[in-house]
Short mmCIF file of C-alpha atoms and ligand atoms in Angstrom, two decimals:
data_model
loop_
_atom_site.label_atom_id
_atom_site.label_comp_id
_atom_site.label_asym_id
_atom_site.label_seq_id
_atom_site.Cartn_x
_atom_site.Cartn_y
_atom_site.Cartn_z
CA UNK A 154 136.89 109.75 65.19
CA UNK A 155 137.51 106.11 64.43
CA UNK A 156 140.09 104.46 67.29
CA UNK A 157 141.24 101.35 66.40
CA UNK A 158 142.52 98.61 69.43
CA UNK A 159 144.99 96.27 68.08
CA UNK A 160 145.34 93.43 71.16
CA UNK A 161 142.10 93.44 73.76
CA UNK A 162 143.93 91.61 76.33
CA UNK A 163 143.87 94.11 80.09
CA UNK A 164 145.22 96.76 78.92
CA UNK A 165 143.72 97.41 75.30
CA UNK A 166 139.98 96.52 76.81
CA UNK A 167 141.06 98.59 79.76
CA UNK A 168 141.90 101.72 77.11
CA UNK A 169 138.87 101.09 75.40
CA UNK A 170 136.84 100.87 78.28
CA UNK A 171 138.78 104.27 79.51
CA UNK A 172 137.95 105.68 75.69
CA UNK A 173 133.51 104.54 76.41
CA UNK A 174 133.62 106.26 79.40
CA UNK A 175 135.35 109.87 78.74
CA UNK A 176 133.63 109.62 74.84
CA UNK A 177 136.63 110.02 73.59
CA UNK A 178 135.87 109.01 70.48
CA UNK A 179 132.69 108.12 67.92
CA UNK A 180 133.79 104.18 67.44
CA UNK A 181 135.81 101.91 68.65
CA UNK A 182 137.01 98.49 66.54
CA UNK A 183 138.90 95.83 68.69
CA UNK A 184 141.31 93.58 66.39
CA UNK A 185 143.19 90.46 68.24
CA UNK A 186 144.70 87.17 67.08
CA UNK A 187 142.36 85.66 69.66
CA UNK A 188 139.15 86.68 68.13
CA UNK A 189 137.26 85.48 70.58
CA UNK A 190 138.70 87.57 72.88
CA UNK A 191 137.64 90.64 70.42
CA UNK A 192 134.28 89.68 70.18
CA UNK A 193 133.82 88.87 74.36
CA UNK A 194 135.59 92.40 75.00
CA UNK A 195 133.27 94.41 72.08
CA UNK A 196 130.05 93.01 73.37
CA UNK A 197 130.93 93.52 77.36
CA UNK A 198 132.00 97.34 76.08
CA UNK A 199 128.82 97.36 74.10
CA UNK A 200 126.91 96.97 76.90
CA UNK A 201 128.01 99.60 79.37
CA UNK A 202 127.28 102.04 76.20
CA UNK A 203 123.56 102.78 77.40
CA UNK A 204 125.24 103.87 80.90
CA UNK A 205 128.04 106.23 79.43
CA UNK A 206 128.21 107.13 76.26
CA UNK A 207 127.47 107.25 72.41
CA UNK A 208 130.56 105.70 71.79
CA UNK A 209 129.88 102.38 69.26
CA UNK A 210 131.89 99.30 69.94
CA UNK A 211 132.42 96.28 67.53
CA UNK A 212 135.19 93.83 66.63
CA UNK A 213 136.75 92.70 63.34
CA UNK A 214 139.75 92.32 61.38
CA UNK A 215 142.49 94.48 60.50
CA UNK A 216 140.12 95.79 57.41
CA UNK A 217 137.77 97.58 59.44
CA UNK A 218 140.34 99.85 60.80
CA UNK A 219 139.80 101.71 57.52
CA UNK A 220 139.38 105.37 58.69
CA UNK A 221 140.93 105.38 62.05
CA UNK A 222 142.15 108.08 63.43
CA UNK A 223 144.36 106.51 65.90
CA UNK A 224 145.29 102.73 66.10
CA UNK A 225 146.37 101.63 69.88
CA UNK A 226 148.87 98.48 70.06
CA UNK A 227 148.12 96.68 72.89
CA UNK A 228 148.90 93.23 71.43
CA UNK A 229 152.13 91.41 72.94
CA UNK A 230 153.07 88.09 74.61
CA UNK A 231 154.13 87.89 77.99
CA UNK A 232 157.49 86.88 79.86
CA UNK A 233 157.64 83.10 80.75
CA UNK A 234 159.45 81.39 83.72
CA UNK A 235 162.58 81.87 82.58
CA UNK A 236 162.58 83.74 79.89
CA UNK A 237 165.25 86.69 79.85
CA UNK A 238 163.30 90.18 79.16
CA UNK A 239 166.05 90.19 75.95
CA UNK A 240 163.61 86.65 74.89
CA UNK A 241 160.41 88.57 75.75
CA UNK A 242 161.72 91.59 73.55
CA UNK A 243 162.49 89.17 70.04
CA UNK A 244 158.72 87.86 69.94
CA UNK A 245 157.15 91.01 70.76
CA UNK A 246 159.14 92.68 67.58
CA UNK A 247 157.98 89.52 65.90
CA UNK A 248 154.45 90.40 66.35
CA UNK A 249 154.80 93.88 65.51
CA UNK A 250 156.71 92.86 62.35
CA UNK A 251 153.58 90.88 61.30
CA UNK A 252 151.12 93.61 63.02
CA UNK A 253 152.26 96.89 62.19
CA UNK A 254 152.20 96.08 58.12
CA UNK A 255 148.39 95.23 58.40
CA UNK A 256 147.44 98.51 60.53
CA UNK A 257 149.33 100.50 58.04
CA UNK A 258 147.51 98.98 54.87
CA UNK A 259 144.42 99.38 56.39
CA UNK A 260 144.35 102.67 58.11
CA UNK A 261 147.15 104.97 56.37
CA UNK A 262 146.21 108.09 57.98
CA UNK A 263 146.51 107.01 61.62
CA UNK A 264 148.32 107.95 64.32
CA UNK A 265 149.99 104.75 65.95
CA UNK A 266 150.22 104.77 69.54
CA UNK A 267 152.09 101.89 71.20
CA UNK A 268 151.80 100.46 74.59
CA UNK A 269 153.37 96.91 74.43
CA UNK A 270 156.38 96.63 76.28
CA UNK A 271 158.93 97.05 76.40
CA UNK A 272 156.99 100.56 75.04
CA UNK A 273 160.25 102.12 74.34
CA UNK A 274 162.26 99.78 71.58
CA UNK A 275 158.88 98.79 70.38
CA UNK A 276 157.56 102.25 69.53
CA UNK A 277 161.36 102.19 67.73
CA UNK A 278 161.01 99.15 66.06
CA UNK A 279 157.31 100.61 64.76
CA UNK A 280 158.72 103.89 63.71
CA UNK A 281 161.25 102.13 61.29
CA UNK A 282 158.40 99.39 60.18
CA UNK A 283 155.65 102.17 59.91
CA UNK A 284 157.64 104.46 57.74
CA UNK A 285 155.36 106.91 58.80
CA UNK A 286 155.65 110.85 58.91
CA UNK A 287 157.77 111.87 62.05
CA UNK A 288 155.17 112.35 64.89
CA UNK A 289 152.55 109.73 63.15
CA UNK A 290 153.90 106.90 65.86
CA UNK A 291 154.60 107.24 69.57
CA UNK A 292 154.55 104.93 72.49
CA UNK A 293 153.04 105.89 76.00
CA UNK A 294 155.86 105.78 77.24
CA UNK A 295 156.29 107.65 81.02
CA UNK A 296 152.71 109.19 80.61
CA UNK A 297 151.86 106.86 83.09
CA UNK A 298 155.22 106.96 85.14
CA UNK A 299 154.80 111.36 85.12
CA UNK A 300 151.11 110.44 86.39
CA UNK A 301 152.24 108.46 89.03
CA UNK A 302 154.85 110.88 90.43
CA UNK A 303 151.68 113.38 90.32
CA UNK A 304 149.65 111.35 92.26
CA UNK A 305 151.89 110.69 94.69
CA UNK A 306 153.60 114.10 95.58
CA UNK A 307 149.69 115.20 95.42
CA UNK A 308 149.45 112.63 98.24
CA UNK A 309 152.38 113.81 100.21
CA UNK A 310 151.38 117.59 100.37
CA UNK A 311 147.59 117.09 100.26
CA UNK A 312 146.50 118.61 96.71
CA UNK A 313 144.67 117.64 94.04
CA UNK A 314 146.89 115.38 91.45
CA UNK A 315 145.74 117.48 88.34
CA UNK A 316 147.59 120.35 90.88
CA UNK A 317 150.59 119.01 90.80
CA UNK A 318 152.67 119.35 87.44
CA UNK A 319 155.85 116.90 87.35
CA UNK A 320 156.90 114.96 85.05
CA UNK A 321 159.19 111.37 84.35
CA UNK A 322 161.80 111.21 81.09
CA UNK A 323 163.74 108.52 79.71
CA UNK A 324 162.54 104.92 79.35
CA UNK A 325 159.63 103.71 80.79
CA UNK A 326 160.92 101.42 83.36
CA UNK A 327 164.15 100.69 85.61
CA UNK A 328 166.04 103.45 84.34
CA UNK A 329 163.31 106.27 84.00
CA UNK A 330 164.41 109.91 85.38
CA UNK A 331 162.19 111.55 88.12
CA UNK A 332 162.68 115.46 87.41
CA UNK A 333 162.56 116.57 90.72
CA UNK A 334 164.11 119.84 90.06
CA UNK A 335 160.88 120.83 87.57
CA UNK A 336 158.10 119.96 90.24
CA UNK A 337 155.40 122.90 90.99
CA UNK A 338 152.19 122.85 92.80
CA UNK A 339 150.10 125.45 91.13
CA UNK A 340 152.02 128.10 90.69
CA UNK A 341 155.08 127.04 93.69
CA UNK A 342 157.66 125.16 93.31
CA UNK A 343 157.03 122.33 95.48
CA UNK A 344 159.67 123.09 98.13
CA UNK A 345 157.83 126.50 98.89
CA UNK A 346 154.46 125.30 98.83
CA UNK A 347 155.77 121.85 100.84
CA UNK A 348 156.84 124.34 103.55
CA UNK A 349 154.32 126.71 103.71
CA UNK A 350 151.61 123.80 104.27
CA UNK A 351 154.07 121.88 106.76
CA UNK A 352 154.57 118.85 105.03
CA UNK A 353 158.72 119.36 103.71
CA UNK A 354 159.56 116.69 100.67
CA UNK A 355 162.61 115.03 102.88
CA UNK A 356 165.41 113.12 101.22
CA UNK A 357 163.80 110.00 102.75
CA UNK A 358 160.14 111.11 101.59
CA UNK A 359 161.48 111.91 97.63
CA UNK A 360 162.82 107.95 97.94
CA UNK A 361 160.24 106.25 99.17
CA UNK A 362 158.15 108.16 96.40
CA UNK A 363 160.63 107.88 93.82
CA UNK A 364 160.93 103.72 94.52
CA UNK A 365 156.57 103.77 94.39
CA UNK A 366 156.95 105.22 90.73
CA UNK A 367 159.84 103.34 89.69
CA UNK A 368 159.00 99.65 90.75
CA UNK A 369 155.08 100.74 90.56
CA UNK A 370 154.52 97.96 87.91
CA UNK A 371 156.14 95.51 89.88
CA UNK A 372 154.26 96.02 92.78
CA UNK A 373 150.79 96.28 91.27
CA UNK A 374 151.58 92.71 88.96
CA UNK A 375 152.94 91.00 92.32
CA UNK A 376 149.40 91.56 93.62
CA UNK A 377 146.97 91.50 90.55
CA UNK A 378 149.13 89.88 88.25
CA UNK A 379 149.07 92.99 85.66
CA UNK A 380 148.72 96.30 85.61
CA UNK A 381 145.49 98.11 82.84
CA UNK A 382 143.71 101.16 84.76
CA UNK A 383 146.47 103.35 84.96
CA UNK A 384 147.79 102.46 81.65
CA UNK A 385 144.34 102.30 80.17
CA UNK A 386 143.13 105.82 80.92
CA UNK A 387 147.06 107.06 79.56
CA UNK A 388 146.08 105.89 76.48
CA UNK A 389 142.03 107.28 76.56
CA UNK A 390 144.02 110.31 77.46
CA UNK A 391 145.93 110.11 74.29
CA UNK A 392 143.21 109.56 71.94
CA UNK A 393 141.02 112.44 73.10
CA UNK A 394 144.26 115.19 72.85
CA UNK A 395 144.74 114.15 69.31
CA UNK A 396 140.66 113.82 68.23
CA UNK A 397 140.17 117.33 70.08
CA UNK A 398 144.04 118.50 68.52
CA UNK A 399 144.90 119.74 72.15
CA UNK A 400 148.45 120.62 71.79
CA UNK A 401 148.43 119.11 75.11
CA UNK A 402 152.25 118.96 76.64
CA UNK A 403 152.78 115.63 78.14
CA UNK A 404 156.11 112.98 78.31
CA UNK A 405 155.55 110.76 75.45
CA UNK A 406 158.42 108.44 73.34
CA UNK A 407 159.19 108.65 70.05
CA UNK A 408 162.56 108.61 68.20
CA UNK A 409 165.11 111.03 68.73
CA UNK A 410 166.18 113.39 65.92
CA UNK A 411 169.38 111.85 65.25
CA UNK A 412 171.45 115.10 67.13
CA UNK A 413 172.97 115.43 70.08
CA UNK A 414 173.92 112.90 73.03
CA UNK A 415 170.66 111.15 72.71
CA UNK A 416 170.84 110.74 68.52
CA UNK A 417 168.12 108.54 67.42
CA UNK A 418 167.07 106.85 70.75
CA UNK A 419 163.48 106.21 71.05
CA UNK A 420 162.19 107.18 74.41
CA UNK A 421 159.97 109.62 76.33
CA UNK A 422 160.56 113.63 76.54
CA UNK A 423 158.05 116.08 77.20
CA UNK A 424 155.88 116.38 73.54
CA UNK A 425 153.17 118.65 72.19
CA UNK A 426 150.82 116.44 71.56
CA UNK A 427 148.04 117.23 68.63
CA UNK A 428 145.67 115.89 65.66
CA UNK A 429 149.23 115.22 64.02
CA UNK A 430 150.37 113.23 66.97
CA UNK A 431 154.11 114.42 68.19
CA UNK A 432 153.69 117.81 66.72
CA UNK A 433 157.12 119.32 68.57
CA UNK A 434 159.52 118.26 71.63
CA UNK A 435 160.06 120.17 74.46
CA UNK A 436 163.75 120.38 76.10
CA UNK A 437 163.91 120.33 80.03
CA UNK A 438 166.21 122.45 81.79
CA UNK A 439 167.46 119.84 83.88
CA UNK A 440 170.16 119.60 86.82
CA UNK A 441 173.27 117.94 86.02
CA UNK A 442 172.27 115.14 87.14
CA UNK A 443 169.12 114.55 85.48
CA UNK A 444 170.73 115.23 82.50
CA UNK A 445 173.64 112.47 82.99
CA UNK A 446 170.54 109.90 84.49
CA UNK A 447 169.06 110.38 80.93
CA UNK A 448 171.92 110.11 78.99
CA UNK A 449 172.21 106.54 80.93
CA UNK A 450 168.72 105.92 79.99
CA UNK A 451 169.48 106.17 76.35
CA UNK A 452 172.62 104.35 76.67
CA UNK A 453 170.74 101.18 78.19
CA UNK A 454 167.88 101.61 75.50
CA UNK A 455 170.16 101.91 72.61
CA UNK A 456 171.67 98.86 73.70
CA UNK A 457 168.08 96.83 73.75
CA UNK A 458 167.17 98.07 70.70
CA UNK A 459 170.65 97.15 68.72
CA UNK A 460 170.15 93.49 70.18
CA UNK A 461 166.52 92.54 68.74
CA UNK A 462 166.89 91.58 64.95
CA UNK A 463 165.27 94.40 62.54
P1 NAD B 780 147.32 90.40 77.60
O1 NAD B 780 148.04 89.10 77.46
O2 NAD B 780 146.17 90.52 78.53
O3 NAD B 780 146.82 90.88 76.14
C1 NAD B 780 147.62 90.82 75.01
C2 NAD B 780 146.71 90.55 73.83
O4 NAD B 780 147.50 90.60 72.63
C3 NAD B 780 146.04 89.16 73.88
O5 NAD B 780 144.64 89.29 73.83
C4 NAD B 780 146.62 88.45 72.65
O6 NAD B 780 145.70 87.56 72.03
C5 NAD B 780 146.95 89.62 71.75
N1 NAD B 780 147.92 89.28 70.70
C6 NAD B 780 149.05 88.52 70.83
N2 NAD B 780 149.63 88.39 69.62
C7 NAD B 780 148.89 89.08 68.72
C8 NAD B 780 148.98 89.32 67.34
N3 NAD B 780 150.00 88.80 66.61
N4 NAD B 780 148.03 90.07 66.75
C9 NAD B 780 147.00 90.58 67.47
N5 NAD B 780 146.85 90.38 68.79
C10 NAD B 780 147.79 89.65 69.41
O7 NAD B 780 148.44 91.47 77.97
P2 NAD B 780 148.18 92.91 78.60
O8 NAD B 780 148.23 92.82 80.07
O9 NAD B 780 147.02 93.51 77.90
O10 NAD B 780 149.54 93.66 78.14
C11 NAD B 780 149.76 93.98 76.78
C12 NAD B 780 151.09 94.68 76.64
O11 NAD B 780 151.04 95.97 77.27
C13 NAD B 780 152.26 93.93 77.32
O12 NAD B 780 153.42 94.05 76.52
C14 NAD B 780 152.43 94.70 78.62
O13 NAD B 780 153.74 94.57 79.16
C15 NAD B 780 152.17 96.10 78.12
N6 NAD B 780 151.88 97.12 79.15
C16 NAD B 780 152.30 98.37 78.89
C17 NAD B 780 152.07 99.38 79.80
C18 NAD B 780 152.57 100.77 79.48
O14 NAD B 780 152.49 101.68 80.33
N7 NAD B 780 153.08 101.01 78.28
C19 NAD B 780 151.40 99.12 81.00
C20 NAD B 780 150.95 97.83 81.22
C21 NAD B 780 151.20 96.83 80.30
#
């Protein structure tokens, strides 16, 4: 399968570095404004291929996207001193308005899978400029947020991450909902298997844990200045579920169906996820107040999205 990269800045080289080194797919074409940048990224990529994998690398415009399988948008602008998030939002949409078009013309059988934040409006605002099938675009969304709560309870109770199965709803970022209630290890719920190894989740321990998911990107950028592994292997992730049609359950955005309390907000809840993309949505049970945390969730995102111009 063909995956197209559409902005090679961290986090799409990162995801196409991620893609090289689990062979997660037969070619890889990087696209960016800065085609320099393309080129640089496709021939560093190109060269770690004798080391890890088959995969072929190359750069180009949005033409040679003909035959993807999945196109990956990476592309965005960042926040300047200043700048409200609100200002950051408008040019983002701007670029997608002139990005999304192109991707669609040239690779019409894709799935699109976007990263660019903020993931959540912009995975909305591609949804309604893709005009694609239901399912056909998605954003990452809290793949990497229900990753990170993994990793860290993993850390807390000494397991394996892949062990631990937990997972984050709502929007990727400030308002995101940690579903405690949900958490197992193996085949325990975490409390039991907490106890039985001597290491209880306290009401202090589930805080610090749940501010290391929550502010994670702010802490990582404050020392790096931006975040791409985590992020980047969430997307290689992506790709190889829907070249190898997985059906692999895992939180994911997309736009709500219209129904119920949520209606049409775009934002993550656990997906199937397949060669068709988002091929059905799973619904939680949930404590009452997970359920009111994501309700506020879709509130604040419904807002964000009403205030960029379509
Ligand atoms: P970056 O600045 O390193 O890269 C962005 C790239 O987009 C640049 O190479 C730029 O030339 C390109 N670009 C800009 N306008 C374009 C256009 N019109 N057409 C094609 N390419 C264009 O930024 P980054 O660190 O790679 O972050 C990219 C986006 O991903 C940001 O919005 C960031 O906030 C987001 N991000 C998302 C997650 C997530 O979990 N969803 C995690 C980290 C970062």
């Amino acid at each position: 399968m063909k995956v197209g990269v559409v902005g090679t800045g961290m986090v799409g080289s990162s995801a196409a570095y991620a893609i090289v080194l689990l062979s997660a797919a037969s070619e890889v074409v990087l696209v960016d404004a800065n085609e320099k940048m393309a080129r640089a990224q496709a021939e560093d990529l190109l060269h770690a291929g004798p080391f890890l994998s088959a995969t072929r690398v190359s750069y180009g415009h949005y033409d040679q996207l003909q035959g993807a399988g999945v196109v990956l948008l990476c592309c965005g602008v960042a926040q300047r001193p200043g700048e409200t998030r609100l200002q950051l939002l408008q040019r983002n949409a701007d670029i997608f308005h002139e990005v999304v078009p192109k991707v669609v013309a040239a690779a019409p059988d894709a799935v699109l899978v976007v990263a660019t934040n903020p993931c959540d409006v912009v995975t909305g605002l591609t949804a309604k400029i893709a005009k694609l099938p239901p399912g056909r675009v998605l954003g990452s969304g809290t793949i990497l947020d229900s990753a990170r709560l993994r990793a860290l309870v993993a850390e807390h109770v000494g397991v394996a991450a892949p062990s631990v199965h937990a997972v984050v709803l709502g929007e990727h970022g400030d308002s995101e909902v940690l579903v405690w209630s949900n958490i197992q290890v193996g085949v325990f719920p975490l409390a039991v298997y907490a106890e039985q190894v001597g290491r209880p989740v306290t009401d202090q321990a589930k805080q610090q844990i749940d501010e290391k998911v929550r502010r994670a990107a702010y802490h990582i950028i404050d020392g790096k200045g931006f975040t791409n592994f985590g992020v980047g292997a969430s997307l290689a992730r992506i790709v190889q579920a829907i070249r190898n049609d997985e059906k692999l359950v895992v939180t994911l955005s997309a736009p709500g169906d219209g129904k119920g309390p949520i209606g049409d907000v775009c934002f993550s809840l656990l997906r199937v996820l397949g060669a068709r993309g988002i091929e059905a949505t799973l619904k939680s049970t949930l404590t009452t107040q997970e359920e009111e945390g994501l309700k506020r969730s879709a509130d604040i995102l419904r807002k964000a999205a009403q205030a960029i111009a379509q």
